[in-house]
Amino acid sequence: MKFLSFAFAAGLAASALATPAVAVDITGAGATFPFPVYAKWAEAYKKETGNGLNYQSIGSGGGIKQIQAKTVDFGATDAPLKGADLDKHGLLQFPTVMGGVVPVVNISGVGAGQLKLTGEVLADIFQGKIAKWSDARIAKLNEGVKLPDAPITPVYRSDASGTTNVFTTYLAQVSKSWEADLGAGTAVSWPVGQGGKGNEGVAATVKQVPNAIGYVEYAYAKQNDIPFALLQNRAGKFPVPGDKSFQAAAANADWTAAPGFGISLTEQAGDEAWPITAPTFILVHKTAEKPEQTAEVLKFFDWAYKSGDKLASDLDYVPLPDNVVKLVQAAWAKEIKDKSGQPVFKQ
Amino acid sequence: MVALSERMSLSTMQTIRRAPKTTFDPLFRWASVASALLVLLVLAGILGSMVYGGWPAFREFGFGFITSSVWSVGKGEFGAWVAIAGTLTSALIALVIGVPISIGIAIFLTQLCPPWLKRPVSTTVELLAAVPSIIYGMWGLFVFAPLFARYVQVPVSSLVEGMPILGTILYARVPSGVGLLTAGIILAIMIIPFIASITRDILDQIPTILRESAYGIGCTTWEVVRHVLLPQAGVSIIGAVMLGLGRALGETMAVTFVIGNANRLSLSLFDPSSTIASRIANEFNEASDLHFNALLALGCILFLVTFAVLVLARLLIARVRNR
Amino acid sequence: MNDISRNALPTQPLTWARVRPGRRIADRTLKVVCALFTALGAFVLGWILLMLLYEGGSALSLDVFTHVTPGPGTEGGGIANAIVGSFILTLLGIVVATPVGVLAGTYLAEYGKGSKLAEVIRFVNDILLAAPSILIGLFVYTLMVPPLGGYSGWAGGVALAIIAVPVIVRTTEDMLRLVPGSLREAGAALGAPMSTVIVHISWRAARAGMVTGILLATARIAGETAPLLFTALNNNFWFRPDLMGGVSNLPVMIYQFALAPYENWRSLAWAGALVITLSILALSVVARLLLKKDHAR
């Protein structure tokens, strides 16, 4: 008897030690594209408020599925849902940051920003039409760069990915054969190469396999010192990826052009614009079944809009411009209600 | 004696023999039966949920689900053939490599091993079985695959380039070390401990007199193994092999690390592919609607195939036991 | 008779020289090949353990056991939440599986001897024992994740329990079978009801073997990844006391971190791999030792 009560008390003490006193924890899942910045925000937010965010980066497809199944408090995706899908599932979609997708390579002797490619060449590499790094079309763009006579290993996303959606949207725009054969989407039938899970998996695989090429969100290339390649944009220039070129691409965005702010920023005009820039989105239910959880989700992103800008730009993500933040918050106040009709977000 | 029975009337005897607790005993028995039935229920539940969840996919694609090799999430078209072929091929490779090695180890343990070496070797085999499969995956991806790429894939590819059949099967378009053959090799290493320990038990069960008589007339070890032990154990060893096959078919984590996760059909053993288990592990958390059903349908197929293999294994092993 | 037996004994020892070369070569080849194969097995095990010790050992520090998993690229951190989470999930699985497994095994060995139902259940149990664990994860997902509103430690525990039950049923039945019938008859003769006979006599006699079975089941489920992928998933911080919202655990953490490009995550994955492998190997060794001690008794 004594032992039991001791064990019970010890168990209580342990669980008390393990969790902070009055913390609200929210769960989110989805896109790996913004995972680096969401993770940094979550750490800072926890330090400041004691509330935790458990974000599982399982890919945009996973984010969409989990929020539809109501197994998480919010879903994250870079592939924006169309108006019809948003209405069908009763979801509200809003953007958080913008980032850029960059091609990354693992070629010995080639450093960051040394390899130049055009959209068409990139599309042909991933279609298997260009098989070796010594191919004439690559050499033409890269005079003076020593490229090995080795087969190229393309690395793509094995899971349903918003990053793939952005990347293939771009490729479909710049290559007719890509648009005809493969199209754009969160998962396409890659004809050649190897699959990695998440942005993390692609980055890790490219880092490990010699002569590989993959596509990742820029923060992954920067954080892990993986050399990226330069791409020719619509103006014919080769901008260096980074928050400046992502911002240049986002400068002329018309955020009301699509329902749920779901616009695309690839192949934007401008000398400095990075051709594969994209916003990333959050999905929440318009009718909050657990209002305290949803309120906490909105509080977290409100905090991120106000105090998270520096953390985001440190990782070369582009924070949303203020006028867009206002539009988003107006949408929160108007659309997200609990079961009795009361709005959940208090400005 | 007579005095005793006179002194103790029937009722006192009954009270001295404390009445058994009539509530606990039936309750205990009921709990045991219920637990046993629960086991049945769980299996039925697994099968039921797979069939129920997979049914929309079967209904949508019909028999073509099994033969089609298109797996397109965007278009909503799913075919299981690539996953099925990958599962069967990797399991077959695992058997081809693993079975001879397992039998060799079992023969070593039972016939050739000096007594002081028996315990360490047995422990080694058991430890190999206890290593979690994710560790095999890590070893396969980070240690084995780069070596395999450099020392096997590249030389073999350049050797067979252009040859009629071998040039397709053994040619690595992108030699990165992962692929169907690598997965088969890792699976082989994983099933070796199982088949080896079961075979060892089977060989140990063969009556010693059979062995001794063979040695007695002058047979060499090889002849004893070939003409006495293996024929005696034959059917049971096949049962053990089938158990190993069952394991290889369902293995998830080790395969997911080293198979390269490609959803297209390829004729080369060096190319990345996928198995049913790796496909489910990779795609389940993000699947909705028909994709979800297609994955459950894959699970259903895997379950039925594994079920058939395990039933066969049990029948084969049981037959020898009853002899 | 005597003459024949005397003449049958070889008068000179059998030397290899008297054996036909073909047979000699075959025999020698067998011995060499078998020894080689065994050496290969030992070599692979040694390689894996060395790899773990080298990569995992270099990542070990006190921080690893006391800090929570860090964000990507953040320095420091540990895997304390994954270790505790794994411990809790495994405990949950065993706590659920042991009563069910022991009682079911008891039924098979005691009440159901020879009955058709027992045969069917034994058969089904063997199927479950070898069933792919990912299918069990799928089953528990459909049963427990959307209905409960999210990933949870409960779903993870149940999935692990389903994997552990067949192991416990099998070993319990085998151990109870070994108990001599005379012991049971003695108990029955003293007037004990069947449940008392089982609990106080059979179980007590088979105690060591049954505990071994439970330990083996624990070792088995501690390393399982696939069933947790869809049930408990993972958690980047400490999990909630009600275990909802995902529980951090070593196998899924290793899976996520090992395939990531961040150096600190990868070294933590190795540390986790070392911790989990050593724990499981230790459990297996202890279980086997317990069994041998019992047999020696």
PDB file of C-alpha atoms in Angstrom, chain C residues 5-128:
ATOM      1  CA  SER C   5      31.372 -57.945 -34.977  1.00  0.00           C
ATOM      2  CA  ARG C   6      35.075 -58.203 -34.353  1.00  0.00           C
ATOM      3  CA  ASN C   7      35.831 -58.106 -38.027  1.00  0.00           C
ATOM      4  CA  ALA C   8      33.428 -55.219 -38.540  1.00  0.00           C
ATOM      5  CA  LEU C   9      35.440 -52.951 -36.271  1.00  0.00           C
ATOM      6  CA  PRO C  10      38.022 -51.035 -38.292  1.00  0.00           C
ATOM      7  CA  THR C  11      41.450 -52.155 -37.273  1.00  0.00           C
ATOM      8  CA  GLN C  12      43.101 -48.946 -38.392  1.00  0.00           C
ATOM      9  CA  PRO C  13      41.774 -45.424 -37.833  1.00  0.00           C
ATOM     10  CA  LEU C  14      40.012 -43.895 -40.816  1.00  0.00           C
ATOM     11  CA  THR C  15      42.469 -41.523 -42.464  1.00  0.00           C
ATOM     12  CA  TRP C  16      41.637 -38.994 -45.049  1.00  0.00           C
ATOM     13  CA  ALA C  17      44.054 -40.602 -47.424  1.00  0.00           C
ATOM     14  CA  ARG C  18      41.767 -43.593 -47.724  1.00  0.00           C
ATOM     15  CA  VAL C  19      38.790 -41.470 -48.735  1.00  0.00           C
ATOM     16  CA  ARG C  20      38.065 -40.806 -52.378  1.00  0.00           C
ATOM     17  CA  PRO C  21      39.232 -37.262 -53.311  1.00  0.00           C
ATOM     18  CA  GLY C  22      35.806 -36.193 -54.546  1.00  0.00           C
ATOM     19  CA  ARG C  23      34.227 -36.924 -51.214  1.00  0.00           C
ATOM     20  CA  ARG C  24      37.084 -35.245 -49.431  1.00  0.00           C
ATOM     21  CA  ILE C  25      36.747 -32.070 -51.417  1.00  0.00           C
ATOM     22  CA  ALA C  26      32.988 -31.963 -50.936  1.00  0.00           C
ATOM     23  CA  ASP C  27      33.358 -32.382 -47.216  1.00  0.00           C
ATOM     24  CA  ARG C  28      36.046 -29.782 -46.888  1.00  0.00           C
ATOM     25  CA  THR C  29      34.090 -27.330 -49.012  1.00  0.00           C
ATOM     26  CA  LEU C  30      31.066 -27.755 -46.791  1.00  0.00           C
ATOM     27  CA  LYS C  31      33.047 -27.110 -43.651  1.00  0.00           C
ATOM     28  CA  VAL C  32      34.760 -24.055 -45.082  1.00  0.00           C
ATOM     29  CA  VAL C  33      31.574 -22.623 -46.518  1.00  0.00           C
ATOM     30  CA  CYS C  34      29.598 -23.098 -43.307  1.00  0.00           C
ATOM     31  CA  ALA C  35      32.338 -21.592 -41.229  1.00  0.00           C
ATOM     32  CA  LEU C  36      32.577 -18.677 -43.647  1.00  0.00           C
ATOM     33  CA  PHE C  37      28.864 -18.040 -43.502  1.00  0.00           C
ATOM     34  CA  THR C  38      28.916 -18.049 -39.736  1.00  0.00           C
ATOM     35  CA  ALA C  39      31.868 -15.704 -39.729  1.00  0.00           C
ATOM     36  CA  LEU C  40      29.935 -13.470 -42.100  1.00  0.00           C
ATOM     37  CA  GLY C  41      27.043 -13.265 -39.672  1.00  0.00           C
ATOM     38  CA  ALA C  42      29.356 -12.394 -36.806  1.00  0.00           C
ATOM     39  CA  PHE C  43      31.144  -9.884 -39.007  1.00  0.00           C
ATOM     40  CA  VAL C  44      27.947  -8.050 -39.918  1.00  0.00           C
ATOM     41  CA  LEU C  45      26.805  -7.912 -36.299  1.00  0.00           C
ATOM     42  CA  GLY C  46      30.192  -6.608 -35.254  1.00  0.00           C
ATOM     43  CA  TRP C  47      30.134  -4.011 -38.027  1.00  0.00           C
ATOM     44  CA  ILE C  48      26.707  -2.744 -37.027  1.00  0.00           C
ATOM     45  CA  LEU C  49      27.599  -2.562 -33.342  1.00  0.00           C
ATOM     46  CA  LEU C  50      30.880  -0.837 -34.124  1.00  0.00           C
ATOM     47  CA  MET C  51      29.112   1.670 -36.336  1.00  0.00           C
ATOM     48  CA  LEU C  52      26.635   2.409 -33.560  1.00  0.00           C
ATOM     49  CA  LEU C  53      29.319   2.718 -30.931  1.00  0.00           C
ATOM     50  CA  TYR C  54      31.438   4.969 -33.105  1.00  0.00           C
ATOM     51  CA  GLU C  55      28.774   7.300 -34.443  1.00  0.00           C
ATOM     52  CA  GLY C  56      26.504   7.162 -31.430  1.00  0.00           C
ATOM     53  CA  GLY C  57      29.253   7.224 -28.892  1.00  0.00           C
ATOM     54  CA  SER C  58      30.730  10.408 -30.292  1.00  0.00           C
ATOM     55  CA  ALA C  59      27.335  12.060 -29.977  1.00  0.00           C
ATOM     56  CA  LEU C  60      26.734  10.995 -26.397  1.00  0.00           C
ATOM     57  CA  SER C  61      26.948  13.481 -23.598  1.00  0.00           C
ATOM     58  CA  LEU C  62      25.012  14.221 -20.445  1.00  0.00           C
ATOM     59  CA  ASP C  63      22.972  16.775 -22.389  1.00  0.00           C
ATOM     60  CA  VAL C  64      21.627  14.049 -24.607  1.00  0.00           C
ATOM     61  CA  PHE C  65      19.779  12.559 -21.669  1.00  0.00           C
ATOM     62  CA  THR C  66      18.557  15.754 -20.099  1.00  0.00           C
ATOM     63  CA  HIS C  67      17.612  18.091 -22.919  1.00  0.00           C
ATOM     64  CA  VAL C  68      14.674  18.110 -25.275  1.00  0.00           C
ATOM     65  CA  THR C  69      15.031  17.672 -29.030  1.00  0.00           C
ATOM     66  CA  PRO C  70      16.273  20.919 -30.557  1.00  0.00           C
ATOM     67  CA  GLY C  71      14.965  22.736 -33.601  1.00  0.00           C
ATOM     68  CA  PRO C  72      16.693  22.262 -36.921  1.00  0.00           C
ATOM     69  CA  GLY C  73      20.130  23.774 -36.844  1.00  0.00           C
ATOM     70  CA  THR C  74      19.863  24.897 -33.235  1.00  0.00           C
ATOM     71  CA  GLU C  75      22.892  23.894 -31.252  1.00  0.00           C
ATOM     72  CA  GLY C  76      22.741  21.618 -28.285  1.00  0.00           C
ATOM     73  CA  GLY C  77      19.663  19.793 -27.245  1.00  0.00           C
ATOM     74  CA  GLY C  78      19.201  16.136 -26.526  1.00  0.00           C
ATOM     75  CA  ILE C  79      16.734  13.345 -26.843  1.00  0.00           C
ATOM     76  CA  ALA C  80      15.345  13.216 -23.334  1.00  0.00           C
ATOM     77  CA  ASN C  81      11.763  13.586 -24.479  1.00  0.00           C
ATOM     78  CA  ALA C  82      12.187  10.762 -26.984  1.00  0.00           C
ATOM     79  CA  ILE C  83      13.673   8.448 -24.357  1.00  0.00           C
ATOM     80  CA  VAL C  84      10.952   9.135 -21.812  1.00  0.00           C
ATOM     81  CA  GLY C  85       8.282   8.940 -24.480  1.00  0.00           C
ATOM     82  CA  SER C  86       9.528   5.578 -25.715  1.00  0.00           C
ATOM     83  CA  PHE C  87       9.619   4.350 -22.150  1.00  0.00           C
ATOM     84  CA  ILE C  88       6.033   5.389 -21.561  1.00  0.00           C
ATOM     85  CA  LEU C  89       4.752   3.957 -24.836  1.00  0.00           C
ATOM     86  CA  THR C  90       6.522   0.648 -24.250  1.00  0.00           C
ATOM     87  CA  LEU C  91       5.221   0.522 -20.689  1.00  0.00           C
ATOM     88  CA  LEU C  92       1.703   1.245 -21.882  1.00  0.00           C
ATOM     89  CA  GLY C  93       1.979  -1.460 -24.497  1.00  0.00           C
ATOM     90  CA  ILE C  94       3.228  -4.064 -22.049  1.00  0.00           C
ATOM     91  CA  VAL C  95       0.714  -3.118 -19.357  1.00  0.00           C
ATOM     92  CA  VAL C  96      -2.104  -3.631 -21.819  1.00  0.00           C
ATOM     93  CA  ALA C  97      -0.601  -6.702 -23.460  1.00  0.00           C
ATOM     94  CA  THR C  98       0.425  -8.690 -20.384  1.00  0.00           C
ATOM     95  CA  PRO C  99      -2.998  -9.441 -18.866  1.00  0.00           C
ATOM     96  CA  VAL C 100      -4.487 -10.226 -22.250  1.00  0.00           C
ATOM     97  CA  GLY C 101      -1.515 -12.298 -23.352  1.00  0.00           C
ATOM     98  CA  VAL C 102      -1.105 -14.241 -20.123  1.00  0.00           C
ATOM     99  CA  LEU C 103      -4.810 -15.006 -19.829  1.00  0.00           C
ATOM    100  CA  ALA C 104      -5.068 -16.023 -23.460  1.00  0.00           C
ATOM    101  CA  GLY C 105      -2.016 -18.263 -23.125  1.00  0.00           C
ATOM    102  CA  THR C 106      -3.508 -19.725 -19.971  1.00  0.00           C
ATOM    103  CA  TYR C 107      -6.682 -20.515 -21.816  1.00  0.00           C
ATOM    104  CA  LEU C 108      -4.756 -22.270 -24.570  1.00  0.00           C
ATOM    105  CA  ALA C 109      -2.700 -24.349 -22.167  1.00  0.00           C
ATOM    106  CA  GLU C 110      -5.196 -25.077 -19.401  1.00  0.00           C
ATOM    107  CA  TYR C 111      -8.829 -24.662 -20.290  1.00  0.00           C
ATOM    108  CA  GLY C 112      -8.733 -25.205 -23.965  1.00  0.00           C
ATOM    109  CA  LYS C 113      -6.487 -28.226 -24.232  1.00  0.00           C
ATOM    110  CA  GLY C 114      -7.475 -30.122 -27.334  1.00  0.00           C
ATOM    111  CA  SER C 115     -10.528 -28.059 -28.150  1.00  0.00           C
ATOM    112  CA  LYS C 116     -11.076 -26.889 -31.697  1.00  0.00           C
ATOM    113  CA  LEU C 117     -11.374 -23.278 -30.607  1.00  0.00           C
ATOM    114  CA  ALA C 118      -7.958 -23.428 -28.988  1.00  0.00           C
ATOM    115  CA  GLU C 119      -6.426 -24.779 -32.187  1.00  0.00           C
ATOM    116  CA  VAL C 120      -7.927 -21.971 -34.205  1.00  0.00           C
ATOM    117  CA  ILE C 121      -6.750 -19.368 -31.720  1.00  0.00           C
ATOM    118  CA  ARG C 122      -3.251 -20.799 -31.635  1.00  0.00           C
ATOM    119  CA  PHE C 123      -3.171 -20.659 -35.418  1.00  0.00           C
ATOM    120  CA  VAL C 124      -4.437 -17.082 -35.491  1.00  0.00           C
ATOM    121  CA  ASN C 125      -1.907 -16.147 -32.850  1.00  0.00           C
ATOM    122  CA  ASP C 126       0.943 -17.433 -34.973  1.00  0.00           C
ATOM    123  CA  ILE C 127      -0.313 -15.396 -37.899  1.00  0.00           C
ATOM    124  CA  LEU C 128      -0.450 -12.263 -35.763  1.00  0.00           C
TER     125      LEU C 128
END
